[in-house]
mmCIF file of C-alpha atoms and ligand atoms in Angstrom:
data_model
loop_
_atom_site.group_PDB
_atom_site.id
_atom_site.type_symbol
_atom_site.label_atom_id
_atom_site.label_comp_id
_atom_site.label_asym_id
_atom_site.label_seq_id
_atom_site.Cartn_x
_atom_site.Cartn_y
_atom_site.Cartn_z
ATOM 1 C CA MET Y 239 -0.745 68.509 -11.277
ATOM 2 C CA LYS Y 240 -0.335 71.508 -8.968
ATOM 3 C CA LYS Y 241 -2.288 74.765 -9.223
ATOM 4 C CA ILE Y 242 -0.164 77.902 -9.594
ATOM 5 C CA GLY Y 243 -1.761 81.322 -9.194
ATOM 6 C CA PHE Y 244 -0.103 84.253 -10.963
ATOM 7 C CA LEU Y 245 -0.809 87.918 -11.779
ATOM 8 C CA GLY Y 246 -2.638 87.673 -15.090
ATOM 9 C CA PRO Y 247 -3.961 87.799 -17.684
ATOM 10 C CA ARG Y 248 -1.811 85.602 -19.909
ATOM 11 C CA GLY Y 249 1.344 87.354 -21.136
ATOM 12 C CA THR Y 250 2.518 88.996 -17.908
ATOM 13 C CA PHE Y 251 6.094 88.808 -16.698
ATOM 14 C CA THR Y 252 4.727 86.956 -13.687
ATOM 15 C CA GLU Y 253 3.412 84.285 -16.042
ATOM 16 C CA MET Y 254 6.953 83.970 -17.477
ATOM 17 C CA ALA Y 255 8.246 83.380 -13.946
ATOM 18 C CA ALA Y 256 5.467 80.892 -13.123
ATOM 19 C CA LYS Y 257 6.080 79.026 -16.393
ATOM 20 C CA PHE Y 258 9.806 78.914 -15.716
ATOM 21 C CA LEU Y 259 9.345 77.362 -12.266
ATOM 22 C CA PHE Y 260 6.280 75.238 -12.945
ATOM 23 C CA PRO Y 261 6.363 74.286 -16.642
ATOM 24 C CA GLN Y 262 4.122 71.217 -16.245
ATOM 25 C CA ASP Y 263 1.514 72.551 -13.828
ATOM 26 C CA GLU Y 264 -1.836 74.276 -14.160
ATOM 27 C CA ARG Y 265 -1.329 78.058 -14.148
ATOM 28 C CA ILE Y 266 -4.259 80.200 -13.042
ATOM 29 C CA PRO Y 267 -4.278 83.925 -14.018
ATOM 30 C CA LEU Y 268 -5.621 86.312 -11.357
ATOM 31 C CA LYS Y 269 -6.531 89.985 -11.602
ATOM 32 C CA THR Y 270 -4.282 91.517 -8.974
ATOM 33 C CA ILE Y 271 -1.330 90.642 -6.732
ATOM 34 C CA PRO Y 272 -3.517 90.630 -3.561
ATOM 35 C CA ARG Y 273 -6.033 88.282 -5.212
ATOM 36 C CA THR Y 274 -3.193 85.969 -6.230
ATOM 37 C CA ILE Y 275 -1.985 85.893 -2.624
ATOM 38 C CA ASP Y 276 -5.548 85.493 -1.248
ATOM 39 C CA LEU Y 277 -6.224 82.383 -3.310
ATOM 40 C CA ALA Y 278 -3.024 80.664 -2.164
ATOM 41 C CA PHE Y 279 -3.767 81.698 1.422
ATOM 42 C CA ASN Y 280 -7.216 80.056 1.181
ATOM 43 C CA LYS Y 281 -5.563 76.968 -0.395
ATOM 44 C CA GLY Y 282 -7.415 77.484 -3.680
ATOM 45 C CA THR Y 283 -3.977 77.181 -5.322
ATOM 46 C CA ASP Y 284 -0.871 75.290 -4.211
ATOM 47 C CA TYR Y 285 1.473 78.207 -4.898
ATOM 48 C CA ALA Y 286 1.272 81.915 -5.716
ATOM 49 C CA VAL Y 287 3.983 83.545 -7.837
ATOM 50 C CA VAL Y 288 4.257 87.282 -7.146
ATOM 51 C CA PRO Y 289 6.812 89.996 -8.088
ATOM 52 C CA ILE Y 290 8.861 91.275 -5.146
ATOM 53 C CA GLU Y 291 11.799 93.325 -6.416
ATOM 54 C CA ASN Y 292 13.014 94.956 -9.598
ATOM 55 C CA ALA Y 293 16.591 95.897 -10.420
ATOM 56 C CA ILE Y 294 15.596 99.398 -11.580
ATOM 57 C CA GLU Y 295 12.599 100.279 -9.439
ATOM 58 C CA GLY Y 296 13.199 98.359 -6.204
ATOM 59 C CA THR Y 297 10.647 96.591 -4.017
ATOM 60 C CA VAL Y 298 7.122 95.864 -5.190
ATOM 61 C CA ASN Y 299 5.595 97.290 -2.007
ATOM 62 C CA VAL Y 300 2.106 95.908 -2.545
ATOM 63 C CA THR Y 301 3.478 92.334 -2.470
ATOM 64 C CA LEU Y 302 5.636 92.808 0.609
ATOM 65 C CA ASP Y 303 3.009 94.741 2.555
ATOM 66 C CA TYR Y 304 0.173 92.383 1.664
ATOM 67 C CA LEU Y 305 2.206 89.329 2.620
ATOM 68 C CA ILE Y 306 3.235 90.857 5.911
ATOM 69 C CA HIS Y 307 0.126 92.697 7.051
ATOM 70 C CA GLN Y 308 -2.758 90.828 5.429
ATOM 71 C CA LYS Y 309 -2.060 87.222 4.426
ATOM 72 C CA PRO Y 310 1.206 85.943 5.919
ATOM 73 C CA MET Y 311 2.461 82.805 4.193
ATOM 74 C CA PRO Y 312 5.859 81.140 4.037
ATOM 75 C CA ILE Y 313 8.132 82.004 1.120
ATOM 76 C CA VAL Y 314 9.117 78.655 -0.427
ATOM 77 C CA GLY Y 315 11.178 79.815 -3.425
ATOM 78 C CA ALA Y 316 12.279 82.786 -5.530
ATOM 79 C CA VAL Y 317 13.209 83.276 -9.165
ATOM 80 C CA SER Y 318 14.865 86.155 -11.039
ATOM 81 C CA ILE Y 319 13.793 86.752 -14.618
ATOM 82 C CA GLY Y 320 15.247 89.105 -17.253
ATOM 83 C CA ILE Y 321 12.764 91.899 -18.033
ATOM 84 C CA ALA Y 322 12.522 93.589 -21.458
ATOM 85 C CA HIS Y 323 9.811 96.189 -21.990
ATOM 86 C CA HIS Y 324 8.481 97.186 -25.413
ATOM 87 C CA LEU Y 325 6.111 99.910 -26.576
ATOM 88 C CA LEU Y 326 3.058 98.310 -28.189
ATOM 89 C CA SER Y 327 0.465 99.802 -30.505
ATOM 90 C CA ALA Y 328 -2.759 98.577 -32.123
ATOM 91 C CA SER Y 329 -1.790 100.307 -35.382
ATOM 92 C CA ARG Y 330 0.970 99.222 -37.770
ATOM 93 C CA LYS Y 331 2.643 102.676 -37.812
ATOM 94 C CA GLU Y 332 6.374 103.254 -37.465
ATOM 95 C CA PHE Y 333 7.756 104.715 -34.243
ATOM 96 C CA ALA Y 334 8.492 108.067 -35.971
ATOM 97 C CA SER Y 335 4.833 108.567 -36.878
ATOM 98 C CA ILE Y 336 3.134 107.638 -33.618
ATOM 99 C CA ALA Y 337 1.981 110.333 -31.188
ATOM 100 C CA PRO Y 338 0.207 108.576 -28.324
ATOM 101 C CA LYS Y 339 -1.968 110.713 -26.047
ATOM 102 C CA LYS Y 340 -1.858 108.007 -23.401
ATOM 103 C CA ILE Y 341 0.507 105.206 -22.337
ATOM 104 C CA ILE Y 342 -0.938 102.455 -20.142
ATOM 105 C CA SER Y 343 0.924 99.815 -18.128
ATOM 106 C CA HIS Y 344 1.626 98.380 -14.700
ATOM 107 C CA PRO Y 345 3.148 101.086 -12.423
ATOM 108 C CA GLN Y 346 6.384 99.082 -12.042
ATOM 109 C CA ALA Y 347 6.790 98.847 -15.836
ATOM 110 C CA LEU Y 348 6.032 102.569 -16.289
ATOM 111 C CA ALA Y 349 8.622 103.425 -13.640
ATOM 112 C CA GLN Y 350 11.228 101.215 -15.329
ATOM 113 C CA CYS Y 351 10.673 103.142 -18.603
ATOM 114 C CA HIS Y 352 10.379 106.602 -17.049
ATOM 115 C CA ALA Y 353 13.327 108.180 -18.923
ATOM 116 C CA PHE Y 354 12.131 106.775 -22.271
ATOM 117 C CA ILE Y 355 8.644 108.243 -21.757
ATOM 118 C CA GLN Y 356 10.038 111.615 -20.660
ATOM 119 C CA GLU Y 357 12.398 111.805 -23.627
ATOM 120 C CA HIS Y 358 9.950 110.824 -26.368
ATOM 121 C CA PHE Y 359 6.486 111.664 -25.024
ATOM 122 C CA PRO Y 360 6.898 114.270 -22.253
ATOM 123 C CA ASP Y 361 3.238 115.366 -22.363
ATOM 124 C CA VAL Y 362 1.633 111.948 -22.550
ATOM 125 C CA ILE Y 363 -0.981 110.858 -19.984
ATOM 126 C CA VAL Y 364 0.319 107.873 -18.064
ATOM 127 C CA GLU Y 365 -2.319 105.438 -16.832
ATOM 128 C CA HIS Y 366 -1.887 102.502 -14.456
ATOM 129 C CA ALA Y 367 -3.167 99.005 -15.195
ATOM 130 C CA ASP Y 368 -3.273 95.907 -12.984
ATOM 131 C CA SER Y 369 -0.533 94.336 -15.140
ATOM 132 C CA THR Y 370 1.343 94.902 -18.384
ATOM 133 C CA ALA Y 371 -0.658 92.164 -20.147
ATOM 134 C CA GLN Y 372 -3.935 93.582 -18.847
ATOM 135 C CA ALA Y 373 -3.007 96.879 -20.563
ATOM 136 C CA ALA Y 374 -2.204 94.953 -23.775
ATOM 137 C CA ALA Y 375 -5.520 93.043 -23.629
ATOM 138 C CA TRP Y 376 -7.375 96.351 -23.150
ATOM 139 C CA LEU Y 377 -5.691 97.910 -26.210
ATOM 140 C CA ALA Y 378 -6.403 94.828 -28.336
ATOM 141 C CA LYS Y 379 -10.068 95.138 -27.412
ATOM 142 C CA HIS Y 380 -10.392 98.906 -27.906
ATOM 143 C CA GLN Y 381 -8.008 99.350 -30.881
ATOM 144 C CA GLN Y 382 -7.271 103.013 -30.070
ATOM 145 C CA ASP Y 383 -4.618 104.550 -32.343
ATOM 146 C CA ASP Y 384 -3.733 107.264 -29.834
ATOM 147 C CA VAL Y 385 -2.942 104.833 -26.998
ATOM 148 C CA CYS Y 386 0.196 102.735 -26.504
ATOM 149 C CA VAL Y 387 0.937 100.166 -23.819
ATOM 150 C CA ILE Y 388 4.166 98.873 -22.295
ATOM 151 C CA ALA Y 389 4.386 95.079 -22.141
ATOM 152 C CA ASN Y 390 6.541 92.164 -23.267
ATOM 153 C CA ARG Y 391 6.879 90.357 -26.623
ATOM 154 C CA GLU Y 392 4.705 87.467 -25.509
ATOM 155 C CA ALA Y 393 1.839 89.907 -24.784
ATOM 156 C CA ALA Y 394 2.333 91.581 -28.215
ATOM 157 C CA ASN Y 395 1.989 88.178 -29.903
ATOM 158 C CA LEU Y 396 -0.895 86.973 -27.750
ATOM 159 C CA TYR Y 397 -2.982 90.117 -28.212
ATOM 160 C CA GLY Y 398 -2.005 90.876 -31.841
ATOM 161 C CA LEU Y 399 -0.328 94.229 -31.122
ATOM 162 C CA SER Y 400 2.734 95.563 -32.945
ATOM 163 C CA ILE Y 401 6.000 96.495 -31.265
ATOM 164 C CA VAL Y 402 6.797 100.124 -32.160
ATOM 165 C CA ALA Y 403 9.859 100.488 -29.913
ATOM 166 C CA GLU Y 404 11.941 97.658 -28.469
ATOM 167 C CA ASP Y 405 13.822 97.456 -25.173
ATOM 168 C CA ILE Y 406 12.605 100.755 -23.784
ATOM 169 C CA HIS Y 407 13.552 100.059 -20.136
ATOM 170 C CA ASP Y 408 15.926 102.732 -18.841
ATOM 171 C CA TYR Y 409 18.797 100.443 -17.823
ATOM 172 C CA ARG Y 410 20.004 97.399 -19.745
ATOM 173 C CA GLU Y 411 20.409 95.026 -16.805
ATOM 174 C CA ASN Y 412 16.755 94.758 -15.919
ATOM 175 C CA GLN Y 413 15.587 91.846 -13.808
ATOM 176 C CA THR Y 414 12.677 91.176 -11.474
ATOM 177 C CA ARG Y 415 12.693 88.725 -8.595
ATOM 178 C CA PHE Y 416 9.490 86.818 -7.927
ATOM 179 C CA LEU Y 417 8.543 84.984 -4.743
ATOM 180 C CA VAL Y 418 6.770 81.671 -4.557
ATOM 181 C CA VAL Y 419 4.524 81.529 -1.485
ATOM 182 C CA SER Y 420 2.400 78.670 -0.267
ATOM 183 C CA ALA Y 421 0.041 77.920 2.608
ATOM 184 C CA SER Y 422 0.133 74.194 1.932
ATOM 185 C CA HIS Y 423 3.623 73.219 0.739
ATOM 186 C CA GLN Y 424 7.105 73.364 2.154
ATOM 187 C CA GLN Y 425 10.147 74.456 0.214
ATOM 188 C CA GLU Y 426 10.848 71.948 -2.489
ATOM 189 C CA GLN Y 427 13.069 71.435 -5.500
ATOM 190 C CA LEU Y 428 11.160 73.557 -8.003
ATOM 191 C CA VAL Y 429 13.169 73.475 -11.203
ATOM 192 C CA THR Y 430 16.216 71.813 -12.690
ATOM 193 C CA LYS Y 431 19.441 72.067 -10.749
ATOM 194 C CA GLN Y 432 21.138 74.301 -13.333
ATOM 195 C CA ALA Y 433 18.722 77.155 -12.620
ATOM 196 C CA HIS Y 434 19.463 77.022 -8.891
ATOM 197 C CA VAL Y 435 21.601 80.026 -7.959
ATOM 198 C CA GLY Y 436 21.553 80.157 -4.160
ATOM 199 C CA GLU Y 437 19.747 79.903 -0.843
ATOM 200 C CA VAL Y 438 18.093 82.586 1.257
ATOM 201 C CA THR Y 439 16.462 82.893 4.665
ATOM 202 C CA THR Y 440 14.264 85.979 4.933
ATOM 203 C CA LEU Y 441 13.794 87.471 8.399
ATOM 204 C CA MET Y 442 11.513 90.240 9.577
ATOM 205 C CA VAL Y 443 13.075 92.086 12.491
ATOM 206 C CA THR Y 444 11.210 94.644 14.595
ATOM 207 C CA LEU Y 445 13.546 96.712 16.759
ATOM 208 C CA PRO Y 446 12.687 97.681 20.326
ATOM 209 C CA SER Y 447 11.688 101.342 20.455
ATOM 210 C CA ASP Y 448 14.146 103.939 21.653
ATOM 211 C CA PHE Y 449 17.226 101.722 21.746
ATOM 212 C CA THR Y 450 20.379 103.587 20.784
ATOM 213 C CA GLY Y 451 22.481 101.662 18.277
ATOM 214 C CA ALA Y 452 19.900 98.869 17.904
ATOM 215 C CA LEU Y 453 20.385 98.421 14.156
ATOM 216 C CA HIS Y 454 24.154 98.345 14.606
ATOM 217 C CA GLN Y 455 23.783 95.529 17.155
ATOM 218 C CA VAL Y 456 21.364 93.653 14.903
ATOM 219 C CA LEU Y 457 23.863 93.737 12.057
ATOM 220 C CA SER Y 458 26.689 92.647 14.399
ATOM 221 C CA ALA Y 459 24.770 89.463 15.276
ATOM 222 C CA PHE Y 460 25.074 88.461 11.603
ATOM 223 C CA ALA Y 461 28.521 89.941 10.997
ATOM 224 C CA TRP Y 462 30.528 88.095 13.633
ATOM 225 C CA ARG Y 463 28.907 84.786 12.608
ATOM 226 C CA LYS Y 464 29.987 85.576 9.021
ATOM 227 C CA LEU Y 465 26.377 85.320 7.856
ATOM 228 C CA ASN Y 466 26.236 87.075 4.499
ATOM 229 C CA LEU Y 467 23.316 89.460 3.967
ATOM 230 C CA SER Y 468 22.066 90.127 0.443
ATOM 231 C CA LYS Y 469 19.325 92.613 1.282
ATOM 232 C CA ILE Y 470 18.186 94.832 4.104
ATOM 233 C CA GLU Y 471 15.153 96.985 3.724
ATOM 234 C CA SER Y 472 12.955 98.964 6.060
ATOM 235 C CA ARG Y 473 9.164 99.185 5.766
ATOM 236 C CA PRO Y 474 6.692 101.051 7.950
ATOM 237 C CA THR Y 475 4.930 98.938 10.603
ATOM 238 C CA LYS Y 476 1.824 101.045 9.828
ATOM 239 C CA THR Y 477 1.382 101.718 13.541
ATOM 240 C CA GLY Y 478 2.538 105.346 13.520
ATOM 241 C CA LEU Y 479 4.934 107.723 11.825
ATOM 242 C CA GLY Y 480 8.568 106.659 12.263
ATOM 243 C CA ASN Y 481 7.829 103.006 13.196
ATOM 244 C CA TYR Y 482 9.670 100.589 10.954
ATOM 245 C CA PHE Y 483 10.640 96.941 10.735
ATOM 246 C CA PHE Y 484 13.499 95.471 8.719
ATOM 247 C CA ILE Y 485 13.400 92.721 6.135
ATOM 248 C CA ILE Y 486 16.756 90.966 6.057
ATOM 249 C CA ASP Y 487 17.827 88.338 3.509
ATOM 250 C CA VAL Y 488 20.562 86.035 4.796
ATOM 251 C CA GLN Y 489 22.365 84.033 2.119
ATOM 252 C CA GLN Y 490 21.853 80.561 3.510
ATOM 253 C CA LEU Y 491 19.140 78.101 4.503
ATOM 254 C CA MET Y 492 18.031 77.770 8.119
ATOM 255 C CA ASP Y 493 20.597 75.668 9.976
ATOM 256 C CA ASP Y 494 20.888 74.256 13.504
ATOM 257 C CA VAL Y 495 23.514 76.622 14.861
ATOM 258 C CA LEU Y 496 24.291 79.950 13.184
ATOM 259 C CA LEU Y 497 20.876 81.345 12.308
ATOM 260 C CA PRO Y 498 19.152 80.143 15.518
ATOM 261 C CA GLY Y 499 22.088 81.698 17.425
ATOM 262 C CA ALA Y 500 21.703 85.027 15.616
ATOM 263 C CA ILE Y 501 17.937 85.010 16.210
ATOM 264 C CA ALA Y 502 18.417 84.249 19.927
ATOM 265 C CA GLU Y 503 20.880 87.150 20.145
ATOM 266 C CA LEU Y 504 18.370 89.492 18.477
ATOM 267 C CA ASN Y 505 15.617 88.307 20.848
ATOM 268 C CA ALA Y 506 17.934 89.034 23.787
ATOM 269 C CA LEU Y 507 18.300 92.605 22.472
ATOM 270 C CA GLY Y 508 14.504 92.934 22.618
ATOM 271 C CA CYS Y 509 13.920 92.495 18.871
ATOM 272 C CA LYS Y 510 10.965 90.525 17.531
ATOM 273 C CA VAL Y 511 12.110 88.153 14.781
ATOM 274 C CA ASP Y 512 9.854 86.312 12.322
ATOM 275 C CA VAL Y 513 11.235 83.863 9.778
ATOM 276 C CA LEU Y 514 9.358 84.620 6.539
ATOM 277 C CA GLY Y 515 10.919 81.713 4.663
ATOM 278 C CA SER Y 516 14.036 79.656 4.030
ATOM 279 C CA TYR Y 517 14.248 78.678 0.383
ATOM 280 C CA CYS Y 518 16.248 78.136 -2.798
ATOM 281 C CA THR Y 519 16.587 80.872 -5.397
ATOM 282 C CA TYR Y 520 16.553 80.328 -9.160
ATOM 283 C CA SER Y 521 17.386 82.389 -12.210
ATOM 284 C CA ASP Y 522 16.608 82.231 -15.914
ATOM 285 C CA GLN Y 523 20.217 83.317 -16.531
ATOM 286 C CA LEU Y 524 21.363 79.775 -15.612
ATOM 287 C CA THR Y 525 24.505 80.814 -13.784
ATOM 288 C CA ARG Y 526 25.230 79.589 -10.320
ATOM 289 C CA VAL Y 527 26.706 82.241 -8.033
ATOM 290 C CA GLU Y 528 29.268 80.349 -5.981
ATOM 291 C CA LYS Y 529 29.511 81.409 -2.359
HETATM 292 O O1 PRE P 90 2.636 93.453 -15.112
HETATM 293 C C1 PRE P 90 3.295 92.414 -15.232
HETATM 294 O O2 PRE P 90 3.508 91.875 -16.327
HETATM 295 C C2 PRE P 90 3.853 91.806 -14.034
HETATM 296 O O3 PRE P 90 4.114 90.636 -14.063
HETATM 297 C C3 PRE P 90 4.124 92.673 -12.821
HETATM 298 C C4 PRE P 90 5.520 93.262 -12.791
HETATM 299 C C5 PRE P 90 5.823 93.885 -11.375
HETATM 300 O O4 PRE P 90 4.929 94.092 -10.599
HETATM 301 O O5 PRE P 90 6.996 94.178 -11.123
HETATM 302 C C6 PRE P 90 6.514 92.196 -13.008
HETATM 303 C C7 PRE P 90 7.698 92.422 -13.640
HETATM 304 C C8 PRE P 90 8.053 93.764 -14.166
HETATM 305 O O6 PRE P 90 8.893 94.328 -13.175
HETATM 306 C C9 PRE P 90 6.876 94.635 -14.327
HETATM 307 C C10 PRE P 90 5.680 94.347 -13.773
#
């Protein structure tokens, strides 16, 4: 049985993702995303499952930055999970009669429900927790009537809280993509074939400084080879204002010809290229996106 680290406690969305990919394995809840990554890096777990991107709020910067700057590890898989947020209370009151002074949750969850909070509780104090389930566990312990948390149904059941408002995320199509990273395992077939929706190679490209049209030339190296890109994102190198690198997702696994050719072309332009992973992607929606 493998050991899977995830952002805990039990009842997080990350646990849903870990359970989906590793239903038979031992799942180990950890307090924060960095700690989850640390343990996999030190080979205390076989895999870490960490959130990377949300359809409403975008990249989970702490995951990307920590993986790049602190504990680099290959990405060996990714899974997208449908995300539904609910407002949870320790009391049994109806929505119309609650007046929370404070709403606690993970910053990503709070951001995904921003419009709901503004509309219904414009003066509420918003407090960050390490995860949605951690906020739910706190409320179950402290039983405060004037506090609500945002978390999922599983957390409501686990911690005995009631759902006072359902599906409070601001846009219906809410999904989060989670990465599976490992210091000890290669990419492998993680779940049943039906959940497999595609393949990705993630590259980190640092442009040479002061090179007019560099990004244009980088993109051309993929374009003329007909390599499809599904994401391009810039993040600061943390070496000075205005210094950025690019994270590029190419929609295919590493091959012998096209991707090595594109990388060689980028190197010739003076770019530094790191392959962060070449892996299969999965989804709980069970639909294969044909290329
Ligand atoms: O707090 C949780 O339940 C998590 O699993 C973290 C997390 C995230 O960081 O994006 C995961 C999915 C949702 O987007 C909200 C929160």
